[in-house]
Amino acid sequence: MPKASLSHSLLVSFIIASIVVTASFAAVRGQILLYLIPATISLLAIISLTKIKTPLAKETDFLAKLAGIQGLKSIQDALLTYIGEGIIVTDPEGRIITINKWAELILSTTAKEAVGKHLGDLVLIEEEKGFFITLDKLVRRLTAFHGRKTQAVLHVVQEDKTTSLALATTIIPIIIEGNKQAMLFVLPDTNREKESERVRTEFLSVIAHQLRSPLGSMRWGMEMLLSGDVGAISKETRETIDQMYESARWMITLVNDLLNVSRIEQGRVPNEPELIDYLEIVKTVIKESELDAKKKQVTITIEVKTDLIPMVMLDPIRFREVIQSLISNAIKYTYPQGKISIILANDNKNLQIMVADSGIGIPEKEQPKIFSKFFRATNAIETKAEGTGLGLFVVKSYIEAWEGKIWFESKEGKGTTFFVQIPIEGKMIIQKLPQDQKSKVTNQNDQPRTTTSI
Amino acid sequence: MTNQEQPQASKKLILVAEDDQFYANIYKVKLTKEGYQVVLASDGEQTLKAARLKKPDLILLDLIMPVKDGFETLKELRGDSNLRGVKVVVLSNLGQDEDIKKVRELGATDYLVKTNISIQKVIDKIKEHLG
């Protein structure tokens, strides 16, 4: 029986008093029926007193319920369902024991399917930039780090099997007993991630646009100074302005690259196909690159397989950008006196382009990341050549918009060969069009692509 | 094509439609140096007036201008039967595909993006278009 408080005692006293009074009254009157009154009061008193609890008692009872396993589980369920992040708990063997609603959505699975499955079957774990690790290795690595969190990027391969969703995940090992540990994975809220990615892209786009005007003015201003048309300049002045000019040109390339990338990220890959003489475009790009190639005494050769289809339906501006990017990379990363060979061929289905250089190559460990945004291989960075790391990302996006493929073979120190395959079935003609029917309005761009990179 | 010496009177006339004084001056200096006659207009209305009055051989047209922008101006130029044969080279800082397409559809002869091209290249292109 709960400990009574003062008011409680007063209440009890009052009830006892009323029972005594009404019982006495009944006795005095001598009527049996009158005994019903105290009897009722007593009955009611017993019922309510056992139910009436003091505030302290109420709390104690509530806590008792809470401490109950049922209560805890309800709270846990509520937490897991409504928390805005994905939660996965794996057992010491790496199998999923708990997965919340968000994680189900992110992994495109259901608790029913996922529980019992090895997490390694559903995601790839990138521990550090470029270094992937198995779940078992991760578990062993984090043994004895109970409660200490670590970060890794989990890659969820999407349905199309060629893209993956990268999630910055927090991993917390939890020692269960001895050296057996469960792992708690906290996956970010992808909606929030997508939203911030979108905001970031838009921000980049706005800034890049704003930068173009002043950069354009600077460029032409310096060209005017260098040409002498606004007054003669000394040799020292010329050298200084030359230096500034190069920087301005580089900034313009950066801004253009950023604009391209943000457009691609927003899903707006520009693609305006026309009937183009692609061989002509390749030859023009090679001619424009001659100066840079000469500086390094690098020779560029072009080989054209026989009965090459003369014209195909492709976006001329983007095709030119792709060729410029590949050739400029080849020149940039080829050793002096090296060789670059370009081969063009086609069959009925595809246009094939091969750009082979005898340059620094791409280290094997870094090859999977070559087409990623902002990625530059360590040996490329070491050459001190400028690069944004955006070139190949953009090139790949364009080629994929044409439903084509790009891949490469490379050996560090020996060279790299890029292969491009673009489907042209139903998009080509056999004969060359007369000159005046070719499109004249083009977006001429003489920005050097020497500044985009692997 | 034979190389003939042009007498002073038949120097080709270029109408420059550009509201930014910095750029307008650059065009004037460079084009005059090449031997062309140059007339400046700083908004769309002025451009149309000058075009109708002077009948230029080529118009260098900026897209972002006050009063009437380059797109509107180009439309009206092409709508004028007297001016249909005039070469119009659009020179702008907008590099978007949508703009290039629109300009093409409106009948421009060429489209150049200021930021991505050198002054000399612009001059070379103009020379090319004027034969």
PDB file of C-alpha atoms in Angstrom, chain A residues 259-426:
ATOM      1  CA  LEU A 259      29.277  26.410 -65.513  1.00  0.00           C
ATOM      2  CA  ASN A 260      29.440  23.237 -67.581  1.00  0.00           C
ATOM      3  CA  VAL A 261      29.569  21.085 -64.500  1.00  0.00           C
ATOM      4  CA  SER A 262      26.663  22.820 -62.793  1.00  0.00           C
ATOM      5  CA  ARG A 263      24.586  22.476 -65.920  1.00  0.00           C
ATOM      6  CA  ILE A 264      25.393  18.778 -66.070  1.00  0.00           C
ATOM      7  CA  GLU A 265      24.609  18.342 -62.377  1.00  0.00           C
ATOM      8  CA  GLN A 266      21.262  20.000 -62.889  1.00  0.00           C
ATOM      9  CA  GLY A 267      20.560  17.427 -65.542  1.00  0.00           C
ATOM     10  CA  ARG A 268      20.827  19.963 -68.329  1.00  0.00           C
ATOM     11  CA  VAL A 269      23.479  18.350 -70.523  1.00  0.00           C
ATOM     12  CA  PRO A 270      23.445  20.476 -73.660  1.00  0.00           C
ATOM     13  CA  ASN A 271      23.010  18.414 -76.806  1.00  0.00           C
ATOM     14  CA  GLU A 272      22.122  19.980 -80.144  1.00  0.00           C
ATOM     15  CA  PRO A 273      22.985  17.462 -82.876  1.00  0.00           C
ATOM     16  CA  GLU A 274      23.697  18.554 -86.433  1.00  0.00           C
ATOM     17  CA  LEU A 275      25.177  16.874 -89.414  1.00  0.00           C
ATOM     18  CA  ILE A 276      28.883  17.444 -88.870  1.00  0.00           C
ATOM     19  CA  ASP A 277      32.120  16.651 -90.631  1.00  0.00           C
ATOM     20  CA  TYR A 278      33.753  15.297 -87.512  1.00  0.00           C
ATOM     21  CA  LEU A 279      37.067  14.567 -89.192  1.00  0.00           C
ATOM     22  CA  GLU A 280      37.314  18.264 -90.032  1.00  0.00           C
ATOM     23  CA  ILE A 281      36.691  19.146 -86.399  1.00  0.00           C
ATOM     24  CA  VAL A 282      39.376  16.739 -85.198  1.00  0.00           C
ATOM     25  CA  LYS A 283      41.859  18.135 -87.713  1.00  0.00           C
ATOM     26  CA  THR A 284      41.060  21.704 -86.661  1.00  0.00           C
ATOM     27  CA  VAL A 285      41.602  20.892 -83.011  1.00  0.00           C
ATOM     28  CA  ILE A 286      44.931  19.241 -83.801  1.00  0.00           C
ATOM     29  CA  LYS A 287      45.995  22.309 -85.761  1.00  0.00           C
ATOM     30  CA  GLU A 288      45.057  24.583 -82.874  1.00  0.00           C
ATOM     31  CA  SER A 289      47.025  22.381 -80.485  1.00  0.00           C
ATOM     32  CA  GLU A 290      50.171  22.442 -82.610  1.00  0.00           C
ATOM     33  CA  LEU A 291      51.645  25.352 -80.725  1.00  0.00           C
ATOM     34  CA  ASP A 292      51.396  23.648 -77.353  1.00  0.00           C
ATOM     35  CA  ALA A 293      52.636  20.371 -78.776  1.00  0.00           C
ATOM     36  CA  LYS A 294      55.625  22.105 -80.349  1.00  0.00           C
ATOM     37  CA  LYS A 295      56.622  23.629 -77.029  1.00  0.00           C
ATOM     38  CA  LYS A 296      57.182  20.103 -75.712  1.00  0.00           C
ATOM     39  CA  GLN A 297      58.404  18.739 -79.032  1.00  0.00           C
ATOM     40  CA  VAL A 298      55.515  16.307 -78.993  1.00  0.00           C
ATOM     41  CA  THR A 299      54.294  14.958 -82.310  1.00  0.00           C
ATOM     42  CA  ILE A 300      50.636  14.338 -83.043  1.00  0.00           C
ATOM     43  CA  THR A 301      49.670  11.945 -85.789  1.00  0.00           C
ATOM     44  CA  ILE A 302      46.246  11.170 -87.081  1.00  0.00           C
ATOM     45  CA  GLU A 303      45.225   7.978 -88.766  1.00  0.00           C
ATOM     46  CA  VAL A 304      41.970   7.502 -90.531  1.00  0.00           C
ATOM     47  CA  LYS A 305      40.651   4.063 -91.370  1.00  0.00           C
ATOM     48  CA  THR A 306      39.409   3.631 -94.905  1.00  0.00           C
ATOM     49  CA  ASP A 307      35.822   4.241 -95.923  1.00  0.00           C
ATOM     50  CA  LEU A 308      35.224   6.480 -93.003  1.00  0.00           C
ATOM     51  CA  ILE A 309      31.666   7.753 -92.978  1.00  0.00           C
ATOM     52  CA  PRO A 310      32.070  11.467 -93.663  1.00  0.00           C
ATOM     53  CA  MET A 311      29.247  13.000 -91.656  1.00  0.00           C
ATOM     54  CA  VAL A 312      27.284  12.124 -88.571  1.00  0.00           C
ATOM     55  CA  MET A 313      24.572  13.719 -86.450  1.00  0.00           C
ATOM     56  CA  LEU A 314      26.347  15.041 -83.398  1.00  0.00           C
ATOM     57  CA  ASP A 315      26.476  18.216 -81.378  1.00  0.00           C
ATOM     58  CA  PRO A 316      29.403  20.066 -82.995  1.00  0.00           C
ATOM     59  CA  ILE A 317      30.241  22.248 -80.002  1.00  0.00           C
ATOM     60  CA  ARG A 318      30.302  19.400 -77.507  1.00  0.00           C
ATOM     61  CA  PHE A 319      32.101  17.047 -79.889  1.00  0.00           C
ATOM     62  CA  ARG A 320      34.798  19.648 -80.348  1.00  0.00           C
ATOM     63  CA  GLU A 321      35.056  20.057 -76.572  1.00  0.00           C
ATOM     64  CA  VAL A 322      35.501  16.311 -76.127  1.00  0.00           C
ATOM     65  CA  ILE A 323      38.275  16.149 -78.723  1.00  0.00           C
ATOM     66  CA  GLN A 324      39.938  19.277 -77.327  1.00  0.00           C
ATOM     67  CA  SER A 325      39.862  17.859 -73.818  1.00  0.00           C
ATOM     68  CA  LEU A 326      41.371  14.519 -74.800  1.00  0.00           C
ATOM     69  CA  ILE A 327      44.075  16.018 -76.979  1.00  0.00           C
ATOM     70  CA  SER A 328      45.016  18.704 -74.503  1.00  0.00           C
ATOM     71  CA  ASN A 329      45.311  16.116 -71.728  1.00  0.00           C
ATOM     72  CA  ALA A 330      47.465  13.978 -73.983  1.00  0.00           C
ATOM     73  CA  ILE A 331      49.802  16.894 -74.668  1.00  0.00           C
ATOM     74  CA  LYS A 332      49.862  18.017 -71.068  1.00  0.00           C
ATOM     75  CA  TYR A 333      50.851  14.680 -69.646  1.00  0.00           C
ATOM     76  CA  THR A 334      53.159  13.375 -72.347  1.00  0.00           C
ATOM     77  CA  TYR A 335      56.904  13.485 -71.811  1.00  0.00           C
ATOM     78  CA  PRO A 336      58.851  15.893 -74.013  1.00  0.00           C
ATOM     79  CA  GLN A 337      59.552  14.464 -77.448  1.00  0.00           C
ATOM     80  CA  GLY A 338      56.716  12.063 -76.904  1.00  0.00           C
ATOM     81  CA  LYS A 339      54.133  10.881 -79.397  1.00  0.00           C
ATOM     82  CA  ILE A 340      50.379  11.204 -79.546  1.00  0.00           C
ATOM     83  CA  SER A 341      48.392   9.223 -82.066  1.00  0.00           C
ATOM     84  CA  ILE A 342      44.768   9.672 -82.913  1.00  0.00           C
ATOM     85  CA  ILE A 343      42.862   7.035 -84.789  1.00  0.00           C
ATOM     86  CA  LEU A 344      39.403   7.423 -86.240  1.00  0.00           C
ATOM     87  CA  ALA A 345      37.335   4.520 -87.455  1.00  0.00           C
ATOM     88  CA  ASN A 346      33.760   3.441 -87.764  1.00  0.00           C
ATOM     89  CA  ASP A 347      31.603   0.487 -88.478  1.00  0.00           C
ATOM     90  CA  ASN A 348      27.903   0.528 -89.230  1.00  0.00           C
ATOM     91  CA  LYS A 349      27.040   0.917 -85.612  1.00  0.00           C
ATOM     92  CA  ASN A 350      29.644   3.127 -83.999  1.00  0.00           C
ATOM     93  CA  LEU A 351      32.124   5.900 -84.488  1.00  0.00           C
ATOM     94  CA  GLN A 352      35.387   4.970 -82.791  1.00  0.00           C
ATOM     95  CA  ILE A 353      38.046   7.385 -81.659  1.00  0.00           C
ATOM     96  CA  MET A 354      41.307   6.500 -80.015  1.00  0.00           C
ATOM     97  CA  VAL A 355      43.718   8.999 -78.446  1.00  0.00           C
ATOM     98  CA  ALA A 356      46.983   7.394 -77.372  1.00  0.00           C
ATOM     99  CA  ASP A 357      49.843   9.175 -75.660  1.00  0.00           C
ATOM    100  CA  SER A 358      53.253   8.081 -74.439  1.00  0.00           C
ATOM    101  CA  GLY A 359      53.034  10.005 -71.201  1.00  0.00           C
ATOM    102  CA  ILE A 360      52.951   9.659 -67.463  1.00  0.00           C
ATOM    103  CA  GLY A 361      50.023   7.263 -67.407  1.00  0.00           C
ATOM    104  CA  ILE A 362      47.533   6.826 -64.587  1.00  0.00           C
ATOM    105  CA  PRO A 363      48.477   4.897 -61.429  1.00  0.00           C
ATOM    106  CA  GLU A 364      46.413   1.735 -61.139  1.00  0.00           C
ATOM    107  CA  LYS A 365      45.010   2.567 -57.707  1.00  0.00           C
ATOM    108  CA  GLU A 366      43.669   5.874 -58.971  1.00  0.00           C
ATOM    109  CA  GLN A 367      42.180   4.626 -62.212  1.00  0.00           C
ATOM    110  CA  PRO A 368      38.630   4.067 -60.864  1.00  0.00           C
ATOM    111  CA  LYS A 369      38.365   7.725 -59.908  1.00  0.00           C
ATOM    112  CA  ILE A 370      39.595   9.224 -63.131  1.00  0.00           C
ATOM    113  CA  PHE A 371      36.186  10.376 -64.346  1.00  0.00           C
ATOM    114  CA  SER A 372      35.147  11.850 -60.998  1.00  0.00           C
ATOM    115  CA  LYS A 373      34.586  15.521 -60.469  1.00  0.00           C
ATOM    116  CA  PHE A 374      37.638  17.446 -59.270  1.00  0.00           C
ATOM    117  CA  PHE A 375      39.795  14.347 -59.235  1.00  0.00           C
ATOM    118  CA  ARG A 376      43.395  14.670 -60.363  1.00  0.00           C
ATOM    119  CA  ALA A 377      45.833  11.790 -60.182  1.00  0.00           C
ATOM    120  CA  THR A 378      48.781  12.330 -57.857  1.00  0.00           C
ATOM    121  CA  ASN A 379      51.317  12.059 -60.658  1.00  0.00           C
ATOM    122  CA  ALA A 380      49.344  14.589 -62.674  1.00  0.00           C
ATOM    123  CA  ILE A 381      49.417  17.071 -59.800  1.00  0.00           C
ATOM    124  CA  GLU A 382      53.148  16.506 -59.465  1.00  0.00           C
ATOM    125  CA  THR A 383      53.763  17.658 -63.027  1.00  0.00           C
ATOM    126  CA  LYS A 384      52.642  21.128 -61.870  1.00  0.00           C
ATOM    127  CA  ALA A 385      50.513  21.401 -65.001  1.00  0.00           C
ATOM    128  CA  GLU A 386      47.279  23.243 -64.296  1.00  0.00           C
ATOM    129  CA  GLY A 387      44.054  21.318 -64.113  1.00  0.00           C
ATOM    130  CA  THR A 388      40.626  21.549 -62.586  1.00  0.00           C
ATOM    131  CA  GLY A 389      39.892  17.851 -62.441  1.00  0.00           C
ATOM    132  CA  LEU A 390      36.659  18.580 -64.258  1.00  0.00           C
ATOM    133  CA  GLY A 391      37.693  17.839 -67.839  1.00  0.00           C
ATOM    134  CA  LEU A 392      37.052  14.107 -67.939  1.00  0.00           C
ATOM    135  CA  PHE A 393      33.914  14.404 -65.839  1.00  0.00           C
ATOM    136  CA  VAL A 394      32.448  16.759 -68.434  1.00  0.00           C
ATOM    137  CA  VAL A 395      33.698  14.647 -71.362  1.00  0.00           C
ATOM    138  CA  LYS A 396      32.137  11.501 -69.921  1.00  0.00           C
ATOM    139  CA  SER A 397      28.823  13.289 -69.310  1.00  0.00           C
ATOM    140  CA  TYR A 398      28.671  14.471 -72.906  1.00  0.00           C
ATOM    141  CA  ILE A 399      29.565  11.068 -74.341  1.00  0.00           C
ATOM    142  CA  GLU A 400      26.975   9.375 -72.178  1.00  0.00           C
ATOM    143  CA  ALA A 401      24.369  11.886 -73.309  1.00  0.00           C
ATOM    144  CA  TRP A 402      25.111  10.576 -76.805  1.00  0.00           C
ATOM    145  CA  GLU A 403      24.649   7.046 -75.455  1.00  0.00           C
ATOM    146  CA  GLY A 404      28.304   6.403 -76.121  1.00  0.00           C
ATOM    147  CA  LYS A 405      31.092   4.970 -73.998  1.00  0.00           C
ATOM    148  CA  ILE A 406      34.499   6.137 -72.949  1.00  0.00           C
ATOM    149  CA  TRP A 407      37.190   3.999 -71.357  1.00  0.00           C
ATOM    150  CA  PHE A 408      40.956   3.830 -71.207  1.00  0.00           C
ATOM    151  CA  GLU A 409      44.011   1.651 -70.801  1.00  0.00           C
ATOM    152  CA  SER A 410      46.950   3.042 -68.958  1.00  0.00           C
ATOM    153  CA  LYS A 411      50.253   2.130 -67.451  1.00  0.00           C
ATOM    154  CA  GLU A 412      52.075   4.482 -65.129  1.00  0.00           C
ATOM    155  CA  GLY A 413      55.177   5.857 -66.788  1.00  0.00           C
ATOM    156  CA  LYS A 414      54.293   4.358 -70.153  1.00  0.00           C
ATOM    157  CA  GLY A 415      51.201   6.180 -71.395  1.00  0.00           C
ATOM    158  CA  THR A 416      47.452   6.241 -71.644  1.00  0.00           C
ATOM    159  CA  THR A 417      45.037   5.439 -74.443  1.00  0.00           C
ATOM    160  CA  PHE A 418      41.502   6.710 -74.346  1.00  0.00           C
ATOM    161  CA  PHE A 419      38.809   4.947 -76.344  1.00  0.00           C
ATOM    162  CA  VAL A 420      35.573   6.643 -77.327  1.00  0.00           C
ATOM    163  CA  GLN A 421      32.672   4.866 -78.947  1.00  0.00           C
ATOM    164  CA  ILE A 422      29.626   6.772 -80.158  1.00  0.00           C
ATOM    165  CA  PRO A 423      26.605   5.047 -81.681  1.00  0.00           C
ATOM    166  CA  ILE A 424      25.794   6.425 -85.101  1.00  0.00           C
ATOM    167  CA  GLU A 425      23.319   3.929 -86.483  1.00  0.00           C
ATOM    168  CA  GLY A 426      20.678   5.855 -88.350  1.00  0.00           C
TER     169      GLY A 426
END
